Coordinates of C-alpha atoms and ligand atoms in Angstrom, one line a residue:
M1 CA -89.5 8.7 -15.9
P2 CA -88.4 7.8 -19.4
Y3 CA -87.5 4.2 -20.2
G4 CA -83.7 3.5 -21.1
Y5 CA -82.2 6.9 -20.3
H6 CA -82.2 9.4 -17.4
G7 CA -82.9 12.6 -19.3
R8 CA -79.7 14.1 -17.9
V9 CA -76.6 15.5 -19.8
L10 CA -73.9 17.0 -17.8
H11 CA -72.2 20.3 -19.0
V12 CA -68.8 21.0 -17.4
D13 CA -67.0 24.2 -17.9
L14 CA -63.5 23.6 -16.9
S15 CA -62.4 27.2 -17.1
S16 CA -65.0 28.3 -14.3
R17 CA -65.3 25.0 -12.8
K18 CA -69.2 25.2 -13.1
M19 CA -71.2 22.1 -13.8
E20 CA -74.9 21.9 -14.8
V21 CA -77.2 19.2 -15.6
E22 CA -79.4 19.7 -18.6
E23 CA -82.5 17.9 -18.9
P24 CA -83.5 17.6 -22.7
E25 CA -87.1 16.7 -23.5
E26 CA -88.0 13.4 -24.9
R27 CA -88.4 14.8 -28.3
F28 CA -84.7 15.6 -28.3
Y29 CA -83.8 11.9 -27.3
R30 CA -85.9 10.4 -30.2
K31 CA -84.5 12.9 -32.6
Y32 CA -80.9 12.4 -32.0
V33 CA -81.0 9.3 -29.8
G34 CA -77.4 9.8 -28.5
G35 CA -73.8 9.0 -29.4
S36 CA -72.2 11.0 -32.0
A37 CA -75.4 12.3 -33.3
M38 CA -76.0 14.2 -30.0
G39 CA -72.1 14.7 -29.9
A40 CA -72.6 16.6 -33.3
Y41 CA -75.4 18.6 -32.1
Y42 CA -73.4 19.9 -29.1
L43 CA -70.4 20.5 -31.2
L44 CA -72.0 22.7 -33.8
K45 CA -74.0 24.4 -31.1
N46 CA -71.2 25.1 -28.8
T47 CA -67.9 25.2 -30.7
P48 CA -67.6 28.5 -32.7
A49 CA -66.3 28.4 -36.4
G50 CA -62.5 28.7 -36.4
A51 CA -62.1 27.5 -32.8
D52 CA -58.6 26.0 -32.0
P53 CA -59.0 22.2 -31.5
L54 CA -56.7 22.4 -28.6
G55 CA -58.1 25.6 -27.3
P56 CA -60.7 26.1 -24.6
E57 CA -63.6 26.7 -27.2
N58 CA -63.5 23.2 -28.5
T59 CA -66.4 21.2 -27.1
L60 CA -65.6 17.5 -26.3
S61 CA -68.6 15.3 -25.6
L62 CA -68.8 11.8 -24.5
M63 CA -72.2 10.5 -25.1
V64 CA -73.8 7.3 -24.6
S65 CA -77.4 6.6 -25.7
T66 CA -81.0 6.0 -24.9
V67 CA -80.3 2.4 -24.9
T68 CA -76.9 2.1 -23.5
G69 CA -76.6 -0.4 -20.5
A70 CA -79.6 -2.3 -21.1
P71 CA -78.9 -6.0 -20.5
V72 CA -78.6 -7.2 -24.2
S73 CA -75.4 -7.5 -26.3
G74 CA -73.6 -4.8 -28.0
L75 CA -75.0 -1.9 -26.2
S76 CA -72.0 -0.5 -24.2
R77 CA -70.2 2.1 -26.3
V78 CA -69.4 5.5 -25.8
A79 CA -68.9 8.2 -28.6
A80 CA -66.3 10.8 -28.2
T81 CA -67.0 13.8 -30.5
A82 CA -64.9 17.2 -30.9
K83 CA -63.1 19.2 -33.4
S84 CA -60.0 17.1 -34.2
P85 CA -56.4 18.4 -34.0
L86 CA -55.4 16.2 -37.0
S87 CA -58.0 17.4 -39.5
G88 CA -59.2 20.7 -37.9
L89 CA -62.7 19.1 -38.9
A90 CA -65.6 17.5 -36.9
D91 CA -64.6 14.0 -35.8
E92 CA -65.9 11.3 -33.6
S93 CA -64.5 8.1 -32.1
S94 CA -66.2 5.1 -30.5
A95 CA -65.0 2.7 -27.8
G96 CA -66.6 -0.3 -26.0
G97 CA -66.2 -1.8 -22.7
F98 CA -67.8 -1.4 -19.3
W99 CA -67.3 2.3 -18.8
P100 CA -70.1 3.2 -21.1
A101 CA -72.6 1.3 -19.1
E102 CA -71.4 2.6 -15.9
L103 CA -71.6 6.1 -16.9
K104 CA -75.3 5.6 -17.5
F105 CA -75.5 3.7 -14.2
A106 CA -73.9 6.7 -12.5
G107 CA -76.9 8.7 -13.5
F108 CA -75.8 10.5 -16.9
D109 CA -76.7 10.1 -20.6
G110 CA -73.6 12.1 -21.5
I111 CA -71.0 14.8 -20.7
V112 CA -70.3 18.1 -22.7
I113 CA -67.1 19.5 -21.8
R114 CA -65.8 22.9 -22.6
G115 CA -63.1 25.3 -21.3
K116 CA -59.6 24.6 -19.9
A117 CA -58.9 24.0 -16.3
E118 CA -56.1 25.9 -14.6
R119 CA -54.5 22.8 -13.1
P120 CA -55.0 19.1 -14.0
L121 CA -58.3 17.8 -12.7
Y122 CA -60.4 14.5 -13.2
L123 CA -64.1 14.2 -13.0
W124 CA -65.7 11.8 -10.6
L125 CA -69.3 10.9 -11.5
H126 CA -71.3 8.7 -9.0
D127 CA -75.0 8.1 -8.2
G128 CA -76.0 11.2 -10.1
E129 CA -73.3 13.4 -8.4
A130 CA -70.4 15.2 -10.3
E131 CA -67.3 16.2 -8.8
L132 CA -64.0 17.8 -10.2
R133 CA -61.0 16.5 -8.1
D134 CA -57.4 17.2 -8.3
A135 CA -55.4 15.2 -10.8
A136 CA -51.6 16.4 -10.1
H137 CA -50.6 13.1 -8.9
L138 CA -52.0 11.4 -12.0
V139 CA -50.2 13.4 -14.7
G140 CA -47.7 11.7 -16.8
R141 CA -48.5 8.2 -15.6
L142 CA -49.2 5.3 -17.7
T143 CA -52.8 4.2 -18.0
G144 CA -52.9 1.1 -16.0
D145 CA -51.4 3.1 -13.2
V146 CA -53.8 5.9 -13.4
E147 CA -56.6 3.3 -13.1
D148 CA -55.3 1.8 -10.2
A149 CA -54.5 4.9 -8.3
I150 CA -58.2 6.3 -8.8
R151 CA -59.6 2.7 -7.6
E152 CA -57.2 2.9 -4.7
E153 CA -58.3 6.4 -3.7
F154 CA -62.0 5.2 -3.4
K155 CA -61.1 1.6 -2.5
D156 CA -63.6 0.4 -5.1
E157 CA -62.3 -1.9 -7.9
R158 CA -65.5 -1.6 -9.7
I159 CA -64.9 2.1 -10.7
H160 CA -64.4 2.3 -14.4
V161 CA -61.9 5.0 -15.6
L162 CA -61.7 6.6 -19.0
Q163 CA -58.6 8.6 -19.5
C164 CA -56.2 10.4 -21.7
G165 CA -52.5 8.9 -21.5
P166 CA -49.1 10.4 -21.3
A167 CA -48.8 10.7 -25.0
A168 CA -51.8 12.9 -25.3
E169 CA -50.4 15.0 -22.5
A170 CA -47.1 15.3 -24.3
G171 CA -48.9 16.6 -27.5
V172 CA -49.2 13.5 -29.6
L173 CA -51.9 14.6 -31.9
Y174 CA -53.5 11.2 -32.1
G175 CA -53.6 10.8 -28.4
A176 CA -56.7 8.3 -27.6
L177 CA -59.2 8.1 -24.8
V178 CA -58.5 4.7 -23.0
N179 CA -60.9 2.8 -20.7
N180 CA -60.2 -0.3 -18.9
A181 CA -56.6 0.4 -20.0
N182 CA -57.5 -1.5 -23.3
R183 CA -60.7 -0.2 -24.6
V184 CA -60.0 2.9 -26.9
N185 CA -61.6 5.9 -28.7
G186 CA -58.6 5.9 -30.9
R187 CA -59.1 7.9 -33.9
G188 CA -59.1 11.7 -34.4
G189 CA -57.1 12.7 -31.4
M190 CA -59.9 12.8 -28.8
G191 CA -57.5 12.0 -26.0
T192 CA -55.2 15.1 -27.1
V193 CA -58.3 17.2 -26.9
M194 CA -59.1 16.1 -23.3
A195 CA -55.5 16.6 -22.4
S196 CA -55.6 20.2 -23.8
K197 CA -58.2 21.0 -21.4
N198 CA -56.2 19.7 -18.3
L199 CA -58.8 17.1 -17.8
K200 CA -57.0 13.7 -17.0
A201 CA -59.6 11.2 -16.6
I202 CA -63.4 10.5 -15.9
A203 CA -64.2 7.9 -13.3
V204 CA -67.6 6.5 -13.0
R205 CA -69.5 4.3 -10.7
G206 CA -73.3 4.0 -9.9
R207 CA -76.3 1.8 -9.3
D208 CA -79.1 3.8 -11.2
R209 CA -80.2 1.5 -14.0
P210 CA -82.9 3.0 -16.1
A211 CA -86.0 0.9 -16.4
V212 CA -86.5 -0.8 -19.6
A213 CA -90.1 -0.5 -21.2
D214 CA -90.7 -4.2 -22.2
P215 CA -88.3 -6.3 -19.9
D216 CA -89.8 -9.6 -21.1
G217 CA -89.5 -8.6 -24.8
L218 CA -85.8 -7.5 -24.2
R219 CA -85.0 -10.8 -22.4
A220 CA -86.3 -12.8 -25.3
L221 CA -84.1 -10.8 -27.6
A222 CA -81.0 -11.2 -25.5
R223 CA -81.7 -15.0 -25.2
W224 CA -82.1 -15.3 -29.1
G225 CA -78.7 -13.7 -29.4
A226 CA -77.0 -16.2 -26.9
E227 CA -78.6 -19.1 -28.7
H228 CA -77.8 -17.9 -32.2
V229 CA -74.2 -16.4 -31.9
D230 CA -72.4 -19.6 -32.9
E231 CA -74.3 -20.1 -36.2
S232 CA -74.2 -16.2 -37.0
G233 CA -71.8 -14.2 -39.2
V234 CA -70.0 -13.0 -36.1
S235 CA -69.1 -16.4 -34.8
G236 CA -65.5 -16.0 -36.3
F237 CA -65.0 -13.0 -34.0
K238 CA -66.1 -15.1 -31.1
R239 CA -63.7 -17.8 -32.1
L240 CA -60.6 -15.8 -32.9
G241 CA -61.3 -12.2 -32.3
T242 CA -61.2 -9.6 -35.2
S243 CA -57.8 -11.1 -36.2
V244 CA -59.7 -13.9 -37.6
L245 CA -59.8 -11.3 -40.8
V246 CA -55.9 -11.5 -41.2
L247 CA -55.8 -14.6 -43.4
P248 CA -58.7 -14.1 -45.6
Q249 CA -57.9 -10.5 -46.3
S250 CA -54.4 -11.3 -47.2
R251 CA -55.8 -14.3 -49.4
V252 CA -57.9 -11.9 -51.6
G253 CA -55.2 -9.3 -51.7
G254 CA -56.9 -6.7 -49.5
F255 CA -54.3 -6.6 -46.5
P256 CA -52.3 -3.5 -46.9
T257 CA -48.6 -4.3 -47.0
R258 CA -45.4 -2.4 -46.9
N259 CA -47.3 1.0 -46.7
W260 CA -49.8 -0.2 -49.4
A261 CA -47.5 -1.6 -51.9
S262 CA -49.2 -4.9 -51.9
G263 CA -52.5 -6.4 -50.7
T264 CA -50.8 -9.6 -49.7
F265 CA -48.5 -10.2 -46.7
E266 CA -46.3 -13.2 -47.1
G267 CA -45.8 -13.2 -43.3
A268 CA -49.7 -13.3 -42.7
D269 CA -49.7 -16.7 -41.2
K270 CA -47.3 -15.6 -38.3
I271 CA -49.6 -12.7 -37.2
S272 CA -53.0 -14.4 -37.9
G273 CA -55.8 -14.8 -35.1
E274 CA -55.1 -18.7 -35.6
H275 CA -51.4 -18.2 -34.6
M276 CA -52.4 -15.9 -31.9
A277 CA -54.7 -18.6 -30.4
E278 CA -51.9 -21.1 -30.5
T279 CA -49.1 -18.9 -28.9
I280 CA -49.8 -15.7 -26.8
L281 CA -53.5 -15.8 -26.3
K282 CA -54.3 -16.0 -22.7
S283 CA -58.1 -15.5 -22.5
T284 CA -61.0 -13.6 -24.1
D285 CA -62.9 -10.7 -22.7
T286 CA -66.2 -8.9 -23.5
C287 CA -68.1 -5.6 -23.1
Y288 CA -71.0 -5.3 -20.7
A289 CA -73.6 -7.9 -21.3
C290 CA -72.2 -9.1 -24.5
T291 CA -72.4 -12.6 -25.5
V292 CA -69.8 -12.4 -28.5
R293 CA -66.6 -11.9 -26.4
C294 CA -64.6 -10.9 -29.3
K295 CA -61.8 -9.3 -27.3
R296 CA -58.4 -11.1 -27.1
V297 CA -56.3 -10.9 -24.1
V298 CA -52.5 -11.7 -24.5
E299 CA -49.7 -12.5 -22.3
V300 CA -45.9 -12.7 -23.2
K301 CA -43.8 -13.6 -20.0
D302 CA -40.3 -14.0 -21.6
G303 CA -37.9 -12.4 -24.2
P304 CA -37.7 -8.8 -25.2
Y305 CA -41.3 -8.1 -25.6
Q306 CA -43.1 -8.8 -22.3
V307 CA -46.8 -8.2 -22.6
L308 CA -49.4 -7.9 -19.8
P309 CA -52.9 -9.1 -20.1
R310 CA -54.4 -5.9 -18.7
Y311 CA -53.5 -4.0 -21.8
G312 CA -55.7 -6.6 -23.8
G313 CA -54.5 -7.9 -27.3
P314 CA -54.0 -6.6 -30.8
E315 CA -57.1 -6.3 -33.0
Y316 CA -57.2 -6.9 -36.8
E317 CA -56.6 -3.1 -37.6
T318 CA -53.7 -3.0 -35.2
I319 CA -52.1 -6.3 -36.5
G320 CA -52.6 -4.7 -40.0
T321 CA -50.9 -1.4 -39.3
L322 CA -48.2 -2.3 -36.7
G323 CA -47.6 -5.5 -38.7
A324 CA -48.1 -5.8 -42.4
Y325 CA -48.0 -2.0 -43.2
C326 CA -44.4 -2.3 -41.7
E327 CA -43.9 -5.7 -43.0
V328 CA -43.5 -7.1 -39.4
D329 CA -44.4 -10.5 -38.8
D330 CA -43.3 -10.8 -35.2
L331 CA -46.6 -11.3 -33.3
E332 CA -45.1 -10.6 -30.0
A333 CA -43.5 -7.5 -30.9
I334 CA -46.9 -6.3 -32.5
A335 CA -48.7 -7.3 -29.2
Y336 CA -45.9 -5.4 -27.3
A337 CA -46.2 -2.2 -29.6
N338 CA -50.2 -2.5 -29.1
Q339 CA -49.3 -2.6 -25.3
L340 CA -47.3 0.6 -25.6
C341 CA -50.1 2.3 -27.5
N342 CA -52.6 1.5 -24.9
M343 CA -50.2 2.4 -22.0
Y344 CA -49.3 5.8 -23.4
G345 CA -52.8 6.4 -24.9
M346 CA -52.3 6.5 -28.7
D347 CA -54.2 5.3 -31.7
T348 CA -52.6 2.1 -32.9
I349 CA -53.9 2.7 -36.6
T350 CA -52.4 6.2 -36.8
C351 CA -49.2 5.0 -35.1
G352 CA -48.5 2.0 -37.3
A353 CA -49.4 3.7 -40.5
T354 CA -47.2 6.6 -39.6
I355 CA -44.3 4.5 -38.8
A356 CA -44.9 2.5 -42.2
W357 CA -45.0 5.8 -44.1
A358 CA -41.6 6.7 -42.5
M359 CA -40.4 3.3 -43.4
D360 CA -41.4 3.8 -47.0
C361 CA -39.5 7.1 -47.0
F362 CA -36.5 5.6 -45.5
E363 CA -36.5 2.6 -48.0
R364 CA -36.6 5.2 -50.7
G365 CA -33.6 7.4 -49.3
L366 CA -36.2 10.3 -48.5
L367 CA -35.2 10.0 -44.9
T368 CA -31.8 9.0 -43.5
V369 CA -30.4 7.8 -40.0
E370 CA -29.5 11.5 -39.7
D371 CA -33.1 12.4 -39.8
T372 CA -34.3 9.5 -37.5
G373 CA -31.8 9.9 -34.9
G374 CA -29.8 6.7 -35.9
I375 CA -32.8 4.3 -36.2
G376 CA -32.6 2.4 -39.6
L377 CA -36.3 2.3 -40.3
R378 CA -36.4 -0.7 -42.6
F379 CA -39.6 -2.6 -43.5
G380 CA -39.6 -5.8 -41.6
D381 CA -37.5 -4.6 -38.7
A382 CA -39.7 -5.4 -35.5
E383 CA -37.1 -3.8 -33.2
A384 CA -37.3 -0.5 -34.9
L385 CA -41.2 -0.6 -34.9
V386 CA -41.1 -1.1 -31.2
R387 CA -38.4 1.6 -30.6
M388 CA -40.3 4.1 -32.6
T389 CA -43.7 3.4 -31.0
E390 CA -42.2 4.0 -27.6
M391 CA -40.5 7.2 -28.8
I392 CA -43.7 8.5 -30.2
G393 CA -45.4 7.5 -26.9
R394 CA -42.6 9.7 -25.1
R395 CA -42.5 12.2 -27.8
E396 CA -38.8 11.8 -28.0
G397 CA -36.4 12.3 -30.9
F398 CA -37.9 11.6 -34.4
G399 CA -41.0 10.3 -32.5
R400 CA -41.8 13.8 -31.9
L401 CA -42.4 14.5 -35.4
L402 CA -44.1 11.1 -36.1
G403 CA -46.5 12.0 -33.2
E404 CA -48.2 14.4 -35.6
G405 CA -49.3 11.8 -38.1
S406 CA -47.9 10.9 -41.6
A407 CA -49.6 13.8 -43.4
R408 CA -48.1 16.7 -41.1
A409 CA -44.8 14.8 -40.9
A410 CA -44.6 14.8 -44.7
Q411 CA -45.6 18.3 -44.9
R412 CA -43.1 19.4 -42.3
L413 CA -40.3 17.5 -43.9
G414 CA -41.2 18.4 -47.4
V415 CA -40.9 14.9 -48.5
G416 CA -43.0 11.8 -49.2
Q417 CA -46.2 13.5 -49.6
E418 CA -47.3 11.1 -52.4
L419 CA -46.7 8.3 -50.1
V420 CA -49.1 9.5 -47.3
V421 CA -52.2 7.2 -47.2
A422 CA -54.7 9.4 -45.5
V423 CA -57.9 11.2 -45.9
K424 CA -58.3 14.5 -44.0
G425 CA -55.2 13.7 -42.0
R426 CA -56.6 10.4 -40.9
E427 CA -54.4 7.4 -42.0
Q428 CA -56.5 4.7 -43.9
P429 CA -57.2 1.7 -41.8
A430 CA -56.5 -2.0 -43.2
H431 CA -59.3 -2.4 -45.7
M432 CA -58.4 -1.8 -49.5
P433 CA -60.5 -0.1 -52.2
H434 CA -58.6 -2.5 -54.5
T435 CA -61.1 -5.2 -53.1
K436 CA -63.9 -3.3 -51.9
R437 CA -64.1 -0.4 -54.4
T438 CA -66.6 2.0 -52.6
I439 CA -64.5 2.2 -49.5
A440 CA -62.7 4.8 -51.3
L441 CA -65.6 6.9 -51.5
M442 CA -66.6 6.3 -47.9
Y443 CA -63.0 7.2 -46.7
A444 CA -63.4 10.2 -48.7
V445 CA -66.8 11.5 -47.7
N446 CA -66.7 10.6 -44.1
P447 CA -66.8 14.0 -42.2
G448 CA -63.6 12.9 -39.9
G449 CA -61.7 11.2 -42.8
A450 CA -60.6 7.5 -43.5
D451 CA -62.7 5.2 -41.2
H452 CA -63.8 1.4 -42.1
T453 CA -66.6 1.3 -39.7
V454 CA -68.8 4.0 -41.5
Y455 CA -70.5 1.6 -43.8
E456 CA -71.1 -2.1 -44.7
H457 CA -68.2 -3.3 -46.9
D458 CA -69.1 -4.1 -50.5
T459 CA -68.6 -7.8 -50.3
S460 CA -71.7 -8.2 -48.0
Y461 CA -74.2 -6.8 -50.7
P462 CA -74.5 -10.1 -52.8
R463 CA -73.9 -12.4 -49.7
F464 CA -76.9 -11.3 -47.5
P465 CA -79.7 -10.7 -49.9
E466 CA -82.5 -11.1 -47.3
R467 CA -81.0 -8.7 -44.8
M468 CA -80.0 -6.3 -47.8
A469 CA -83.7 -6.3 -48.7
E470 CA -84.4 -4.5 -45.5
L471 CA -82.7 -1.6 -46.8
D472 CA -84.3 -1.8 -50.2
L473 CA -81.0 -3.1 -51.6
L474 CA -82.1 -5.6 -54.1
D475 CA -79.7 -5.5 -57.0
P476 CA -76.1 -6.3 -56.2
E477 CA -73.4 -5.2 -58.8
A478 CA -70.4 -7.1 -59.7
Q479 CA -67.8 -6.4 -57.1
G480 CA -64.8 -3.9 -57.7
T481 CA -67.0 -1.2 -59.2
M482 CA -68.3 2.2 -58.1
K483 CA -71.3 2.1 -60.4
P484 CA -74.5 3.7 -59.4
E485 CA -76.1 0.9 -57.5
M486 CA -72.9 0.4 -55.4
V487 CA -72.9 4.2 -54.5
R488 CA -76.7 3.8 -53.5
Y489 CA -75.6 0.9 -51.3
A490 CA -72.9 2.7 -49.7
L491 CA -75.1 5.6 -48.9
Y492 CA -77.8 3.5 -47.6
S493 CA -75.6 1.3 -45.3
Q494 CA -73.6 4.4 -44.4
H495 CA -76.9 6.1 -43.0
M496 CA -77.7 2.8 -41.3
M497 CA -74.3 2.3 -39.8
S498 CA -74.5 6.2 -38.7
C499 CA -77.5 5.3 -36.7
V500 CA -75.8 2.5 -34.9
D501 CA -73.2 5.2 -34.1
S502 CA -75.7 7.1 -32.8
L503 CA -77.4 4.4 -30.7
C504 CA -73.7 3.7 -29.5
G505 CA -74.4 0.0 -30.7
C506 CA -71.5 -2.3 -31.5
K507 CA -71.3 -2.9 -35.4
F508 CA -70.3 -6.5 -34.9
V509 CA -73.8 -7.1 -33.3
Y510 CA -76.2 -4.8 -35.1
G511 CA -76.1 -4.1 -38.8
P512 CA -77.5 -5.1 -42.1
A513 CA -75.4 -8.0 -43.2
W514 CA -73.5 -10.7 -41.2
Q515 CA -73.9 -9.1 -37.8
L516 CA -75.7 -11.1 -34.8
Y517 CA -78.9 -9.1 -35.1
S518 CA -80.6 -7.9 -38.1
L519 CA -81.9 -4.1 -38.6
S520 CA -85.4 -5.3 -37.8
Q521 CA -84.2 -6.9 -34.7
L522 CA -82.2 -3.6 -33.8
T523 CA -85.5 -1.8 -34.1
E524 CA -87.2 -4.3 -31.8
V525 CA -84.4 -3.9 -29.3
V526 CA -84.8 -0.1 -29.5
Q527 CA -88.6 -0.5 -29.1
A528 CA -88.4 -3.0 -26.1
I529 CA -85.9 -0.6 -24.3
T530 CA -87.6 2.7 -25.0
G531 CA -91.2 2.0 -25.4
W532 CA -91.1 4.0 -28.4
S533 CA -92.9 2.6 -31.7
V534 CA -89.8 3.5 -33.6
T535 CA -89.4 2.2 -37.2
L536 CA -86.3 1.5 -39.3
W537 CA -87.1 4.3 -41.4
E538 CA -86.9 6.6 -38.5
L539 CA -83.7 5.3 -37.4
M540 CA -82.3 5.5 -40.8
K541 CA -83.2 9.2 -40.6
V542 CA -81.4 9.6 -37.3
G543 CA -78.3 8.3 -39.1
E544 CA -78.5 10.6 -42.1
R545 CA -79.2 13.5 -39.5
R546 CA -75.9 12.7 -37.7
I547 CA -73.8 12.7 -41.0
N548 CA -75.4 16.1 -42.2
L549 CA -74.7 17.5 -38.7
L550 CA -70.9 16.7 -38.9
R551 CA -70.6 17.7 -42.6
A552 CA -72.5 21.1 -41.7
F553 CA -69.8 21.6 -39.0
N554 CA -66.9 21.2 -41.8
A555 CA -69.0 23.5 -44.0
R556 CA -69.1 26.2 -41.5
E557 CA -65.4 25.8 -41.3
G558 CA -65.2 26.5 -45.2
V559 CA -64.2 22.8 -45.8
G560 CA -65.9 20.6 -48.4
A561 CA -65.4 18.6 -51.6
E562 CA -61.7 19.6 -51.6
A563 CA -61.0 17.5 -48.6
D564 CA -63.0 14.5 -49.8
T565 CA -60.1 12.9 -51.6
M566 CA -58.4 9.7 -52.5
P567 CA -54.6 9.3 -51.6
P568 CA -52.5 9.3 -54.8
K569 CA -51.1 6.0 -53.9
M570 CA -54.4 4.2 -54.5
Q571 CA -53.6 4.9 -58.3
V572 CA -50.4 3.0 -58.2
P573 CA -50.9 -0.7 -59.1
L574 CA -50.2 -3.3 -56.4
E575 CA -47.5 -5.7 -56.5
G576 CA -48.1 -9.5 -55.7
G577 CA -50.8 -11.8 -54.6
A578 CA -54.4 -11.8 -55.8
T579 CA -54.5 -8.0 -56.6
D580 CA -51.4 -7.9 -58.4
G581 CA -51.6 -4.9 -60.7
V582 CA -54.9 -3.7 -59.6
A583 CA -55.2 0.2 -59.0
V584 CA -58.1 2.5 -58.3
S585 CA -59.0 5.1 -61.1
V586 CA -59.4 8.7 -60.0
D587 CA -61.8 9.3 -62.7
E588 CA -63.9 6.5 -61.4
F589 CA -63.7 7.8 -57.9
E590 CA -64.5 11.4 -58.8
Q591 CA -67.5 10.2 -60.8
A592 CA -68.8 8.1 -58.0
R593 CA -68.3 11.0 -55.4
G594 CA -70.3 13.5 -57.5
L595 CA -73.1 11.0 -57.7
Y596 CA -72.8 10.3 -54.0
Y597 CA -73.3 14.0 -53.3
Q598 CA -76.3 14.2 -55.4
M599 CA -77.9 11.1 -53.7
A600 CA -77.1 12.6 -50.4
G601 CA -78.7 16.1 -51.3
W602 CA -75.5 18.0 -51.1
D603 CA -74.3 20.6 -53.6
E604 CA -71.3 20.2 -55.7
R605 CA -68.9 21.3 -53.0
G606 CA -70.0 18.7 -50.7
R607 CA -72.0 20.9 -48.5
P608 CA -75.6 19.9 -47.4
S609 CA -78.2 21.6 -49.1
R610 CA -80.8 23.8 -47.5
H611 CA -83.7 21.5 -48.8
R612 CA -82.0 18.4 -47.5
L613 CA -81.5 19.7 -44.2
Q614 CA -85.1 20.9 -44.0
E615 CA -86.3 17.5 -45.1
I616 CA -84.4 15.8 -42.3
G617 CA -85.6 18.2 -39.5
L618 CA -82.5 20.4 -39.4
Q619 CA -83.9 23.7 -40.4
W620 CA -81.7 25.3 -37.7
V621 CA -78.5 24.0 -39.2
A622 CA -79.6 25.5 -42.6
D623 CA -80.0 28.8 -40.6
E624 CA -76.8 28.6 -38.8
L625 CA -74.9 28.0 -42.0
G626 CA -76.8 30.9 -43.6
L627 CA -78.0 28.7 -46.4
Ligands
LIG1 S1 -69.0 -7.8 -30.3 FE1 -67.0 -7.6 -29.1 S2 -66.7 -5.3 -29.4 FE2 -68.8 -5.6 -29.7 S3 -69.9 -5.5 -27.8 FE3 -69.4 -7.6 -28.0 S4 -67.4 -7.9 -27.1 FE4 -67.6 -5.8 -27.4

């Protein structure tokens, strides 16, 4: 028996209702390790070029990894990978919680889903068994109710449920996958893909924990984490959650405000992690076996916005997009809108950023109350924000259009294209290239579009020299540039974070800078669990392989450099605060992108070259692409 994993991947064809268990050999697990690297592998193998993202040919995979569920912090995440209905390109999204570990304990390393069921079904995985069950009674219900109903069906409170919500069922293109009613694979519309297959949920429960190769070694690493968390760079997340970032980001002018007009939000104090701790915070929560406990649980009992603890609490990105992007400084309203997103199953980043875009259009007179169904979409109007979030979740009125994201809405209406802040149809999250210049490059070249988690942000390079040295990064440049050394930094840290995505690790726990564990400790964790004599170099290559698989999928769709763009609004100087007057030059961006392609071994159209694919063990991909 292997250590750390089962050697079992479940394939589900919903059209025929056939299920098969594939037992890949160890070499496969070592080469792809899990997560979105394996997801990208199955996507490229099983989804034909030109497939409709919401058609039966699209392949949705939910993969954990060779190390998921081991009793150490930050190893309970799941990667959802599919062709995105927002971009029409390869995309993936990650979520934590308890569901990922429980999937492993249920006897599976991942699920590959194809086809479309004739009627709504849900998948029940337990103790190595898989069963498709009727889900007619679950359709259209809020995520918390669905979770309760499935647990009640089996009289087992320890069942974990991952599901698409009513928003995805109604056709919102950024429908999320929600587990535990508050952990979310948010980006890229993975919930909408699952809903399009008539698959409502995946419930998991099991007791089959794979053996660990070196239990004493792993215990020592877990103990080290628990003993050092309070002095580590992640201690702020333990104390105040990710919303600890609100004040410092606003202070340096890197907190997008009024749809990216400014980097400083006047109301930051009122929506900060500090303010949350003093007001609506009820408790904290964690993911399986994690010592950090970064999750916030909030409660509002009275007033117009009553918030239930079971739907969690808003993260930094959510506070940014539903808050500062829309100039809303009412934390209870933001927490309520966050709850609506989790109840209906929607990505908070896309939802908030799309409403902010609509507010920007409204303020400029590009949209009127005739367009919005009588709602005055003014910046700063918390009531309008909440109302619009609910209308999107229900796909009602103007919410129907905003449920397609800002890029499509602008295209359909023929207004406000220059105000859209998105790459490949994915709205930019709350980290600004004005303060972290190479994030513009990373937003652009990421196969699925703008994503802040794909690399280590620029500010870390000079701050963590010892850890950076593990990646041969020894010469930090002055911040605020995309000079060659910063492009190299972005590329290397991107490959490393891509490996963490493949291992389904939490990027607050494992990484090249401020995270709890260093990269060499990550290597030790993987060694202790799997028994493989794996090296950091080998893990980096896994990360590079994953990115190239996803880019190869896009290249097969005929898409390359033309989609690796920077939104025009980045060139408009910001107003106010520490970044007053700062803009990002398109020349600088394009130069950096060209250099990045060369460093990555891609051609001038941004496609992986044959020789680079061969160098990273992906000859079959070069053949698939006809290179
Ligand atoms: S750091 Fe937070 S998100 Fe990451 S595994 Fe721990 S509790 Fe979950």
